[in-house]
Amino acid sequence: MKRIGVLTSGGDAPGMNAAIRAVVRKAIFHGMEIYGVFYGYQGLMNGNIKKMEVGSVGDIIHRGGTSLYSARCDEFKTIEGQKKAIEELKKYDINGLVVIGGDGSLRGAKSLSDLGLPCIGVPATIDNDIAGIDFTIGFDTALNTVIEAIDKIRDTATSHERTFVIEVMGRNAGDLAMYAGLAAGAESIIIPERKDDFDSVVHRLKRGLERGKKHSIIILAEGVGEGVQYGKKIEEETSYETRVTVLGHIQRGGSPTAQDRVLASRLGAKAVDLLKNGEAGKIVGLQNNQLIAQDIDELLANKHRLNKDVYQLSQELSI
Ligand code: F6P
């Protein structure tokens, strides 16, 4: 394994740059040649590939986004697109690839592995929706961004005695909403994994009103529905003055936290070690804070599970 490539794909996540840096520098440390693929799988199919040096990844560890750029690409989901990508890599004699991204991107890595290209996946998404690992790269930063926003909104909620519904990202997973709810002391969280929660949210609000509570923060995961509709529903049910904030893409940006930088550096470096040792078709991650590499097929066949203890605690502490 002399020459490998690295790409980022799907939604960007803070810490992707730290992962790219680790891949590039670890490859050079091992005496390998390393190529950056720009614009994810789209760029791979178009041959947007450039050799990387130590300096190519200087001054990026603290930056959000991805210096390799990213894209969502439907063509790559077809077998023709995947074969085209393999052909491009052959032109450069690249015989191994590190894919940094979320669920869809890791599925792309699986497809390339199935076609015989040694691939290692590095999970990076603010959604934290990958099975079998503690946290994905970018989740911690996004969580901190969400909490900072909630703390600010809480000032207005208190001053105006209002209920706020705050819609957060996460695709089909409730992790961002759940951890944010716990860390920011929200009164309620509504997440896809517990869809029946609307009644209990109303119950909690009414109970709070009875004991003199004048404001509330409700965190809604986007996988459940739209904040505006929930806000209306809650105002109708409770007659509390309610406002809605959709946090949107601010959750994806910003300088990565120390935790995300360290995680990204460890996972990026581990991915290169695996390729160097002839291993392929794996996804790297931390499990109980230990570095592990799991079979890509197995991992993607499993569904990410919500941490029930954390959910339970968030319920117990928001009485
Ligand atoms: O997967 C990351 C994510 O930010 C999700 O939380 C969200 O549903 C989606 O991407 C938004 O995608 P886009 O930026 O393509 O609109």
mmCIF file of N, CA and C and ligand atoms in Angstrom, residues 11-12 72 125-127 169-171 222 249 252, ligand 1:
data_model
loop_
_atom_site.group_PDB
_atom_site.id
_atom_site.type_symbol
_atom_site.label_atom_id
_atom_site.label_comp_id
_atom_site.label_asym_id
_atom_site.label_seq_id
_atom_site.Cartn_x
_atom_site.Cartn_y
_atom_site.Cartn_z
ATOM 1 N N GLY A 11 -22.740 15.963 4.403
ATOM 2 C CA GLY A 11 -22.771 17.207 5.187
ATOM 3 C C GLY A 11 -21.457 17.416 5.914
ATOM 4 N N ASP A 12 -20.925 18.629 5.841
ATOM 5 C CA ASP A 12 -19.654 18.881 6.541
ATOM 6 C C ASP A 12 -19.867 18.810 8.057
ATOM 7 N N ARG A 72 -23.068 16.282 -2.060
ATOM 8 C CA ARG A 72 -23.969 15.129 -2.013
ATOM 9 C C ARG A 72 -24.127 14.695 -3.466
ATOM 10 N N THR A 125 -20.085 13.308 11.359
ATOM 11 C CA THR A 125 -21.392 13.929 11.116
ATOM 12 C C THR A 125 -21.889 14.520 12.429
ATOM 13 N N ILE A 126 -22.591 15.631 12.339
ATOM 14 C CA ILE A 126 -23.124 16.214 13.584
ATOM 15 C C ILE A 126 -24.295 15.390 14.118
ATOM 16 N N ASP A 127 -24.786 14.421 13.334
ATOM 17 C CA ASP A 127 -25.988 13.682 13.732
ATOM 18 C C ASP A 127 -25.722 12.605 14.781
ATOM 19 N N MET A 169 -30.966 20.020 14.355
ATOM 20 C CA MET A 169 -30.719 19.021 13.307
ATOM 21 C C MET A 169 -30.530 17.631 13.925
ATOM 22 N N GLY A 170 -30.166 16.693 13.084
ATOM 23 C CA GLY A 170 -29.928 15.319 13.553
ATOM 24 C C GLY A 170 -30.465 14.271 12.595
ATOM 25 N N ARG A 171 -31.051 14.752 11.509
ATOM 26 C CA ARG A 171 -31.694 13.853 10.532
ATOM 27 C C ARG A 171 -32.706 12.944 11.243
ATOM 28 N N GLU A 222 -35.292 17.584 14.419
ATOM 29 C CA GLU A 222 -35.908 17.781 13.095
ATOM 30 C C GLU A 222 -36.543 16.507 12.551
ATOM 31 N N HIS A 249 -28.253 25.677 9.859
ATOM 32 C CA HIS A 249 -26.870 25.303 9.537
ATOM 33 C C HIS A 249 -25.807 25.927 10.430
ATOM 34 N N ARG A 252 -23.683 23.294 11.913
ATOM 35 C CA ARG A 252 -22.662 22.548 11.172
ATOM 36 C C ARG A 252 -21.317 23.258 11.136
HETATM 37 O O1 F6P B 1 -26.283 15.084 8.174
HETATM 38 C C1 F6P B 1 -26.023 16.368 8.614
HETATM 39 C C2 F6P B 1 -27.208 17.256 8.398
HETATM 40 O O2 F6P B 1 -26.882 18.554 8.844
HETATM 41 C C3 F6P B 1 -28.520 16.785 9.031
HETATM 42 O O3 F6P B 1 -28.562 17.049 10.410
HETATM 43 C C4 F6P B 1 -29.532 17.543 8.215
HETATM 44 O O4 F6P B 1 -30.757 16.878 8.202
HETATM 45 C C5 F6P B 1 -28.914 17.562 6.839
HETATM 46 O O5 F6P B 1 -27.523 17.337 7.023
HETATM 47 C C6 F6P B 1 -29.085 18.845 6.065
HETATM 48 O O6 F6P B 1 -28.527 18.659 4.830
HETATM 49 P P1 F6P B 1 -28.249 19.815 3.776
HETATM 50 O O7 F6P B 1 -27.145 20.676 4.317
HETATM 51 O O8 F6P B 1 -27.853 19.087 2.538
HETATM 52 O O9 F6P B 1 -29.528 20.576 3.666
#
